[in-house]
Amino acid sequence: MIVRISGEDQYRLADDESERLNELENAVVAIVEGGSEDGFAEAYSALLEYVRAHGTPVGDEELEGSDVILPPADLTFEEAGKDFTGEGLIPD
Amino acid sequence: MAGLTGRMSTVVKAKVSKLLDRAEDPGETLDYSYQKQVEQLQNVKKGIADVVTAKKRLQMQESSLQQSVVKLDTQARQAVSAGHEELARAALERKNVAQTELQSLDGQVAELEQQQQKLTDSEQKLRAKIEAFRTKKEVIKAQYSAAEAQVRISEAATGVGEQMADVGLAMQRAVDKTENMKARADAVSELEAAGTFDDITALGSGEDDIDRQLKQLSSQPAVDDELAKMKGELGGGDAAQISAGAADPAAAPPGGGGPDEGQPPNGGSQR
């Protein structure tokens, strides 16, 4: 499974990591939906950190599409919120 | 295909796919797709240049504000020494506003610096991918039949396309940020154009519109503190007691009217 962290790099992860990634991502989503910024930065960086720690960077010479694309590391709470209303990083 | 079912990554992936669809037609000839990649790379370079330009403009504003801070501080000290407390206060209010703007500019310049670095990294990565694509394209063309080559090269092009879409996304964020900062920079320019940081001695003692606005903008306790401190440093005890009118040497009446020393009376010299 190839995961891209937007603005950073692509990482190759074992397929069985997806369950843990889902948990981490859902934790972020839950915070965003809760509407309070508390814990957002920590939860989001935990998700990205997991990808960086458990993945191997995909080399520049490899031309692969990603299975998963995560927003950039400097994603703000507001931007994350907008991502769910269709006005996110790339407007619809 | 393995993937997350989480909503965030799904949404982002859908959006990048949309960008990809917009950017690339899989039916395009192989060489054309390379040519387009190179064009995209030029766009990224232009994007970086725009960020650098925005940063330079903010830095110029910074240095002009720094000069204003020094000038206003000097004027405040002169005013305190001369016992013009209101003038000193006006200068300090302006200095306070200029310093606040400076701090905000500092943060913005640092942020643009970061954006510039990120875009430069992205550009290098994209360049490497495009180079890899060029090599791979030639190898595939030599090894496979035209139809098979088309499929394989399209796959490779998707990998490059995603990288391009990602750089495009980073550029868009950088542009949004510089736009926000431009609004702020324009606001500072307006303050400057309104004479906010100009020579306060030109003001006289009357309070003008700028002063009234500044009183709202600047933090009064900070101004009070600084004024008190300045008075202490300059031994304000004596200076403060000098009346405002007498303290300004420039305000003394022009020459003449003094005692006529050394001029003997006319009478008696010619006899």
GROMACS .gro file of C-alpha atoms in nm:
model
  363
    1MET     CA    1   0.000   0.000   0.000
    2ILE     CA    2   0.138   0.341  -0.095
    3VAL     CA    3   0.046   0.638   0.119
    4ARG     CA    4   0.124   0.992   0.015
    5ILE     CA    5   0.155   1.268   0.266
    6SER     CA    6   0.068   1.567   0.057
    7GLY     CA    7   0.356   1.810   0.011
    8GLU     CA    8   0.599   1.560   0.155
    9ASP     CA    9   0.655   1.214   0.016
   10GLN     CA   10   0.507   0.878  -0.076
   11TYR     CA   11   0.556   0.590   0.167
   12ARG     CA   12   0.519   0.219   0.107
   13LEU     CA   13   0.346   0.040   0.395
   14ALA     CA   14   0.253  -0.322   0.453
   15ASP     CA   15  -0.111  -0.382   0.362
   16ASP     CA   16  -0.194  -0.497   0.714
   17GLU     CA   17  -0.108  -0.152   0.849
   18SER     CA   18  -0.430  -0.016   0.706
   19GLU     CA   19  -0.634  -0.108   1.010
   20ARG     CA   20  -0.418   0.095   1.245
   21LEU     CA   21  -0.409   0.383   0.996
   22ASN     CA   22  -0.786   0.379   0.982
   23GLU     CA   23  -0.807   0.406   1.358
   24LEU     CA   24  -0.569   0.699   1.364
   25GLU     CA   25  -0.750   0.872   1.084
   26ASN     CA   26  -1.091   0.817   1.236
   27ALA     CA   27  -0.963   0.968   1.560
   28VAL     CA   28  -0.874   1.284   1.367
   29VAL     CA   29  -1.209   1.290   1.192
   30ALA     CA   30  -1.391   1.249   1.524
   31ILE     CA   31  -1.209   1.551   1.667
   32VAL     CA   32  -1.283   1.762   1.360
   33GLU     CA   33  -1.649   1.665   1.372
   34GLY     CA   34  -1.659   1.742   1.743
   35GLY     CA   35  -1.585   2.101   1.645
   36SER     CA   36  -1.328   2.164   1.917
   37GLU     CA   37  -0.966   2.209   1.818
   38ASP     CA   38  -0.839   2.041   2.136
   39GLY     CA   39  -0.617   1.749   2.053
   40PHE     CA   40  -0.641   1.800   1.678
   41ALA     CA   41  -0.275   1.880   1.617
   42GLU     CA   42  -0.163   1.586   1.830
   43ALA     CA   43  -0.399   1.338   1.667
   44TYR     CA   44  -0.312   1.455   1.319
   45SER     CA   45   0.062   1.443   1.373
   46ALA     CA   46   0.023   1.097   1.532
   47LEU     CA   47  -0.133   0.979   1.205
   48LEU     CA   48   0.144   1.126   0.989
   49GLU     CA   49   0.413   1.010   1.228
   50TYR     CA   50   0.280   0.656   1.204
   51VAL     CA   51   0.309   0.666   0.825
   52ARG     CA   52   0.661   0.805   0.839
   53ALA     CA   53   0.773   0.555   1.103
   54HIS     CA   54   0.617   0.243   0.951
   55GLY     CA   55   0.663   0.325   0.584
   56THR     CA   56   0.958   0.331   0.349
   57PRO     CA   57   0.987   0.637   0.126
   58VAL     CA   58   0.913   0.562  -0.239
   59GLY     CA   59   1.217   0.652  -0.451
   60ASP     CA   60   1.207   0.940  -0.698
   61GLU     CA   61   1.270   0.697  -0.983
   62GLU     CA   62   0.952   0.502  -0.902
   63LEU     CA   63   0.642   0.629  -1.076
   64GLU     CA   64   0.353   0.492  -0.874
   65GLY     CA   65   0.009   0.620  -0.796
   66SER     CA   66  -0.088   0.629  -0.428
   67ASP     CA   67  -0.359   0.420  -0.266
   68VAL     CA   68  -0.408   0.678   0.004
   69ILE     CA   69  -0.340   1.051   0.001
   70LEU     CA   70  -0.326   1.239   0.329
   71PRO     CA   71  -0.342   1.619   0.358
   72PRO     CA   72  -0.024   1.817   0.425
   73ALA     CA   73   0.139   1.823   0.768
   74ASP     CA   74   0.054   2.190   0.822
   75LEU     CA   75  -0.316   2.127   0.775
   76THR     CA   76  -0.509   2.360   1.001
   77PHE     CA   77  -0.815   2.268   1.200
   78GLU     CA   78  -1.026   2.497   0.981
   79GLU     CA   79  -0.892   2.337   0.664
   80ALA     CA   80  -0.963   1.992   0.802
   81GLY     CA   81  -1.318   2.100   0.876
   82LYS     CA   82  -1.362   2.236   0.526
   83ASP     CA   83  -1.238   1.909   0.382
   84PHE     CA   84  -1.561   1.752   0.498
   85THR     CA   85  -1.783   2.019   0.358
   86GLY     CA   86  -1.638   2.001   0.010
   87GLU     CA   87  -1.446   2.330   0.037
   88GLY     CA   88  -1.117   2.174   0.127
   89LEU     CA   89  -0.769   2.187  -0.012
   90ILE     CA   90  -0.896   2.167  -0.365
   91PRO     CA   91  -1.234   2.333  -0.404
   92ASP     CA   92  -1.487   2.113  -0.578
   93MET     CA   93  -0.641  -0.245  -0.392
   94ALA     CA   94  -0.560  -0.185  -0.031
   95GLY     CA   95  -0.658   0.147   0.109
   96LEU     CA   96  -0.808   0.331   0.397
   97THR     CA   97  -1.176   0.359   0.444
   98GLY     CA   98  -1.133   0.670   0.655
   99ARG     CA   99  -1.324   0.968   0.531
  100MET     CA  100  -1.043   1.218   0.535
  101SER     CA  101  -0.805   1.031   0.306
  102THR     CA  102  -1.093   0.928   0.084
  103VAL     CA  103  -1.197   1.288   0.038
  104VAL     CA  104  -0.843   1.404  -0.029
  105LYS     CA  105  -0.777   1.122  -0.272
  106ALA     CA  106  -1.096   1.196  -0.457
  107LYS     CA  107  -0.989   1.556  -0.487
  108VAL     CA  108  -0.643   1.477  -0.614
  109SER     CA  109  -0.795   1.235  -0.864
  110LYS     CA  110  -1.017   1.516  -0.981
  111LEU     CA  111  -0.714   1.739  -1.029
  112LEU     CA  112  -0.546   1.459  -1.218
  113ASP     CA  113  -0.844   1.415  -1.445
  114ARG     CA  114  -0.838   1.782  -1.520
  115ALA     CA  115  -0.465   1.790  -1.580
  116GLU     CA  116  -0.415   1.490  -1.795
  117ASP     CA  117  -0.570   1.312  -2.085
  118PRO     CA  118  -0.461   0.949  -2.092
  119GLY     CA  119  -0.513   0.940  -2.466
  120GLU     CA  120  -0.242   1.198  -2.525
  121THR     CA  121   0.062   1.089  -2.714
  122LEU     CA  122   0.354   0.983  -2.501
  123ASP     CA  123   0.591   1.257  -2.601
  124TYR     CA  124   0.331   1.522  -2.553
  125SER     CA  125   0.274   1.411  -2.195
  126TYR     CA  126   0.645   1.460  -2.122
  127GLN     CA  127   0.635   1.803  -2.282
  128LYS     CA  128   0.342   1.894  -2.061
  129GLN     CA  129   0.526   1.779  -1.752
  130VAL     CA  130   0.815   2.007  -1.837
  131GLU     CA  131   0.573   2.296  -1.879
  132GLN     CA  132   0.427   2.223  -1.537
  133LEU     CA  133   0.774   2.239  -1.393
  134GLN     CA  134   0.809   2.591  -1.534
  135ASN     CA  135   0.484   2.684  -1.359
  136VAL     CA  136   0.625   2.561  -1.031
  137LYS     CA  137   0.933   2.776  -1.080
  138LYS     CA  138   0.712   3.074  -1.146
  139GLY     CA  139   0.518   2.995  -0.830
  140ILE     CA  140   0.840   2.995  -0.629
  141ALA     CA  141   0.942   3.326  -0.784
  142ASP     CA  142   0.605   3.474  -0.678
  143VAL     CA  143   0.660   3.364  -0.320
  144VAL     CA  144   1.009   3.517  -0.324
  145THR     CA  145   0.868   3.844  -0.458
  146ALA     CA  146   0.603   3.855  -0.188
  147LYS     CA  147   0.868   3.786   0.074
  148LYS     CA  148   1.093   4.065  -0.055
  149ARG     CA  149   0.810   4.312  -0.045
  150LEU     CA  150   0.738   4.226   0.318
  151GLN     CA  151   1.108   4.255   0.401
  152MET     CA  152   1.121   4.603   0.249
  153GLN     CA  153   0.825   4.702   0.459
  154GLU     CA  154   1.001   4.562   0.760
  155SER     CA  155   1.311   4.771   0.710
  156SER     CA  156   1.107   5.083   0.654
  157LEU     CA  157   0.910   5.018   0.973
  158GLN     CA  158   1.232   4.954   1.162
  159GLN     CA  159   1.354   5.298   1.061
  160SER     CA  160   1.025   5.448   1.175
  161VAL     CA  161   1.059   5.280   1.514
  162VAL     CA  162   1.407   5.425   1.564
  163LYS     CA  163   1.298   5.769   1.449
  164LEU     CA  164   0.985   5.777   1.665
  165ASP     CA  165   1.179   5.658   1.967
  166THR     CA  166   1.431   5.938   1.920
  167GLN     CA  167   1.154   6.191   1.883
  168ALA     CA  168   0.978   6.064   2.192
  169ARG     CA  169   1.300   6.109   2.390
  170GLN     CA  170   1.350   6.457   2.257
  171ALA     CA  171   0.994   6.543   2.345
  172VAL     CA  172   1.032   6.407   2.698
  173SER     CA  173   1.353   6.607   2.748
  174ALA     CA  174   1.176   6.914   2.630
  175GLY     CA  175   0.880   6.846   2.856
  176HIS     CA  176   0.634   6.794   2.572
  177GLU     CA  177   0.453   6.501   2.724
  178GLU     CA  178   0.167   6.491   2.476
  179LEU     CA  179   0.405   6.491   2.183
  180ALA     CA  180   0.609   6.216   2.346
  181ARG     CA  181   0.295   6.014   2.398
  182ALA     CA  182   0.193   6.058   2.037
  183ALA     CA  183   0.535   5.941   1.918
  184LEU     CA  184   0.521   5.639   2.148
  185GLU     CA  185   0.175   5.546   2.029
  186ARG     CA  186   0.302   5.546   1.673
  187LYS     CA  187   0.607   5.350   1.771
  188ASN     CA  188   0.386   5.098   1.947
  189VAL     CA  189   0.175   5.045   1.635
  190ALA     CA  190   0.485   5.020   1.415
  191GLN     CA  191   0.632   4.758   1.647
  192THR     CA  192   0.316   4.553   1.645
  193GLU     CA  193   0.315   4.558   1.266
  194LEU     CA  194   0.682   4.462   1.265
  195GLN     CA  195   0.617   4.156   1.477
  196SER     CA  196   0.339   4.045   1.251
  197LEU     CA  197   0.559   4.098   0.945
  198ASP     CA  198   0.835   3.892   1.107
  199GLY     CA  199   0.598   3.598   1.142
  200GLN     CA  200   0.479   3.634   0.785
  201VAL     CA  201   0.828   3.651   0.640
  202ALA     CA  202   0.919   3.337   0.832
  203GLU     CA  203   0.611   3.162   0.698
  204LEU     CA  204   0.685   3.260   0.340
  205GLU     CA  205   1.040   3.139   0.391
  206GLN     CA  206   0.893   2.802   0.485
  207GLN     CA  207   0.661   2.799   0.186
  208GLN     CA  208   0.951   2.880  -0.041
  209GLN     CA  209   1.154   2.593   0.102
  210LYS     CA  210   0.866   2.350   0.066
  211LEU     CA  211   0.799   2.449  -0.293
  212THR     CA  212   1.167   2.421  -0.376
  213ASP     CA  213   1.174   2.070  -0.232
  214SER     CA  214   0.859   1.980  -0.424
  215GLU     CA  215   1.004   2.119  -0.742
  216GLN     CA  216   1.315   1.904  -0.703
  217LYS     CA  217   1.107   1.596  -0.640
  218LEU     CA  218   0.888   1.665  -0.941
  219ARG     CA  219   1.194   1.727  -1.154
  220ALA     CA  220   1.336   1.390  -1.048
  221LYS     CA  221   1.007   1.216  -1.129
  222ILE     CA  222   0.987   1.379  -1.469
  223GLU     CA  223   1.343   1.277  -1.543
  224ALA     CA  224   1.260   0.920  -1.436
  225PHE     CA  225   0.957   0.930  -1.663
  226ARG     CA  226   1.166   1.044  -1.960
  227THR     CA  227   1.409   0.755  -1.914
  228LYS     CA  228   1.137   0.501  -1.852
  229LYS     CA  229   0.942   0.613  -2.156
  230GLU     CA  230   1.238   0.548  -2.384
  231VAL     CA  231   1.306   0.207  -2.228
  232ILE     CA  232   0.941   0.104  -2.263
  233LYS     CA  233   0.922   0.224  -2.620
  234ALA     CA  234   1.224   0.014  -2.709
  235GLN     CA  235   1.097  -0.298  -2.534
  236TYR     CA  236   0.727  -0.320  -2.607
  237SER     CA  237   0.488  -0.304  -2.895
  238ALA     CA  238   0.323   0.032  -2.946
  239ALA     CA  239  -0.005  -0.071  -2.784
  240GLU     CA  240   0.160  -0.230  -2.482
  241ALA     CA  241   0.398   0.064  -2.447
  242GLN     CA  242   0.105   0.303  -2.442
  243VAL     CA  243  -0.049   0.123  -2.145
  244ARG     CA  244   0.273   0.103  -1.948
  245ILE     CA  245   0.370   0.460  -2.013
  246SER     CA  246   0.024   0.578  -1.915
  247GLU     CA  247   0.074   0.407  -1.581
  248ALA     CA  248   0.404   0.581  -1.531
  249ALA     CA  249   0.248   0.909  -1.636
  250THR     CA  250  -0.011   0.865  -1.361
  251GLY     CA  251   0.270   0.845  -1.106
  252VAL     CA  252   0.415   1.170  -1.236
  253GLY     CA  253   0.070   1.321  -1.265
  254GLU     CA  254   0.002   1.258  -0.898
  255GLN     CA  255   0.327   1.427  -0.807
  256MET     CA  256   0.230   1.722  -1.025
  257ALA     CA  257  -0.114   1.739  -0.870
  258ASP     CA  258   0.050   1.740  -0.530
  259VAL     CA  259   0.287   2.022  -0.622
  260GLY     CA  260  -0.011   2.208  -0.767
  261LEU     CA  261  -0.184   2.173  -0.435
  262ALA     CA  262   0.118   2.303  -0.246
  263MET     CA  263   0.136   2.598  -0.485
  264GLN     CA  264  -0.227   2.677  -0.435
  265ARG     CA  265  -0.179   2.688  -0.060
  266ALA     CA  266   0.126   2.909  -0.100
  267VAL     CA  267  -0.069   3.145  -0.324
  268ASP     CA  268  -0.355   3.160  -0.073
  269LYS     CA  269  -0.111   3.245   0.202
  270THR     CA  270   0.063   3.517   0.004
  271GLU     CA  271  -0.276   3.661  -0.088
  272ASN     CA  272  -0.369   3.686   0.278
  273MET     CA  273  -0.038   3.848   0.353
  274LYS     CA  274  -0.077   4.088   0.065
  275ALA     CA  275  -0.395   4.216   0.225
  276ARG     CA  276  -0.206   4.273   0.547
  277ALA     CA  277   0.086   4.436   0.368
  278ASP     CA  278  -0.153   4.669   0.191
  279ALA     CA  279  -0.302   4.767   0.523
  280VAL     CA  280   0.044   4.860   0.654
  281SER     CA  281   0.109   5.056   0.335
  282GLU     CA  282  -0.210   5.247   0.394
  283LEU     CA  283  -0.102   5.335   0.746
  284GLU     CA  284   0.230   5.454   0.605
  285ALA     CA  285   0.063   5.652   0.329
  286ALA     CA  286  -0.162   5.817   0.587
  287GLY     CA  287   0.153   5.948   0.754
  288THR     CA  288   0.111   5.728   1.058
  289PHE     CA  289   0.483   5.677   1.101
  290ASP     CA  290   0.588   6.019   0.980
  291ASP     CA  291   0.774   6.287   1.161
  292ILE     CA  292   0.559   6.372   1.460
  293THR     CA  293   0.721   6.709   1.509
  294ALA     CA  294   0.533   6.821   1.203
  295LEU     CA  295   0.212   6.758   1.392
  296GLY     CA  296   0.231   7.037   1.639
  297SER     CA  297   0.038   6.990   1.956
  298GLY     CA  298  -0.305   6.947   1.803
  299GLU     CA  299  -0.453   6.603   1.789
  300ASP     CA  300  -0.543   6.491   1.441
  301ASP     CA  301  -0.740   6.198   1.303
  302ILE     CA  302  -0.437   5.976   1.292
  303ASP     CA  303  -0.378   6.032   1.662
  304ARG     CA  304  -0.729   5.941   1.750
  305GLN     CA  305  -0.706   5.622   1.545
  306LEU     CA  306  -0.370   5.538   1.693
  307LYS     CA  307  -0.504   5.566   2.042
  308GLN     CA  308  -0.738   5.285   1.954
  309LEU     CA  309  -0.472   5.079   1.779
  310SER     CA  310  -0.191   5.106   2.026
  311SER     CA  311  -0.185   4.948   2.363
  312GLN     CA  312  -0.222   5.234   2.610
  313PRO     CA  313  -0.069   5.062   2.913
  314ALA     CA  314   0.240   4.982   2.706
  315VAL     CA  315   0.263   5.345   2.598
  316ASP     CA  316   0.216   5.469   2.957
  317ASP     CA  317   0.485   5.233   3.082
  318GLU     CA  318   0.730   5.334   2.817
  319LEU     CA  319   0.666   5.700   2.872
  320ALA     CA  320   0.723   5.663   3.246
  321LYS     CA  321   1.041   5.469   3.182
  322MET     CA  322   1.168   5.726   2.937
  323LYS     CA  323   1.104   6.005   3.187
  324GLY     CA  324   1.299   5.813   3.450
  325GLU     CA  325   1.592   5.752   3.216
  326LEU     CA  326   1.611   6.108   3.102
  327GLY     CA  327   1.596   6.237   3.458
  328GLY     CA  328   1.254   6.367   3.375
  329GLY     CA  329   1.218   6.522   3.720
  330ASP     CA  330   1.361   6.855   3.614
  331ALA     CA  331   1.273   6.838   3.250
  332ALA     CA  332   0.912   6.769   3.317
  333GLN     CA  333   0.883   7.082   3.522
  334ILE     CA  334   1.002   7.307   3.246
  335SER     CA  335   0.698   7.463   3.094
  336ALA     CA  336   0.618   7.346   2.747
  337GLY     CA  337   0.663   7.688   2.587
  338ALA     CA  338   1.005   7.762   2.735
  339ALA     CA  339   1.146   7.422   2.659
  340ASP     CA  340   1.158   7.450   2.285
  341PRO     CA  341   1.460   7.653   2.182
  342ALA     CA  342   1.333   7.682   1.828
  343ALA     CA  343   1.027   7.857   1.958
  344ALA     CA  344   1.229   8.146   2.104
  345PRO     CA  345   1.157   8.474   1.935
  346PRO     CA  346   1.394   8.565   1.655
  347GLY     CA  347   1.703   8.779   1.728
  348GLY     CA  348   1.691   9.145   1.830
  349GLY     CA  349   1.551   9.288   2.145
  350GLY     CA  350   1.849   9.170   2.354
  351PRO     CA  351   2.060   9.413   2.555
  352ASP     CA  352   2.293   9.621   2.335
  353GLU     CA  353   2.626   9.517   2.472
  354GLY     CA  354   2.943   9.675   2.341
  355GLN     CA  355   2.766   9.935   2.135
  356PRO     CA  356   2.858  10.265   2.280
  357PRO     CA  357   2.597  10.533   2.258
  358ASN     CA  358   2.638  10.756   1.963
  359GLY     CA  359   2.669  11.071   2.155
  360GLY     CA  360   3.015  11.195   2.240
  361SER     CA  361   3.219  10.989   1.997
  362GLN     CA  362   3.255  11.272   1.748
  363ARG     CA  363   3.362  11.582   1.888
   0.00000   0.00000   0.00000
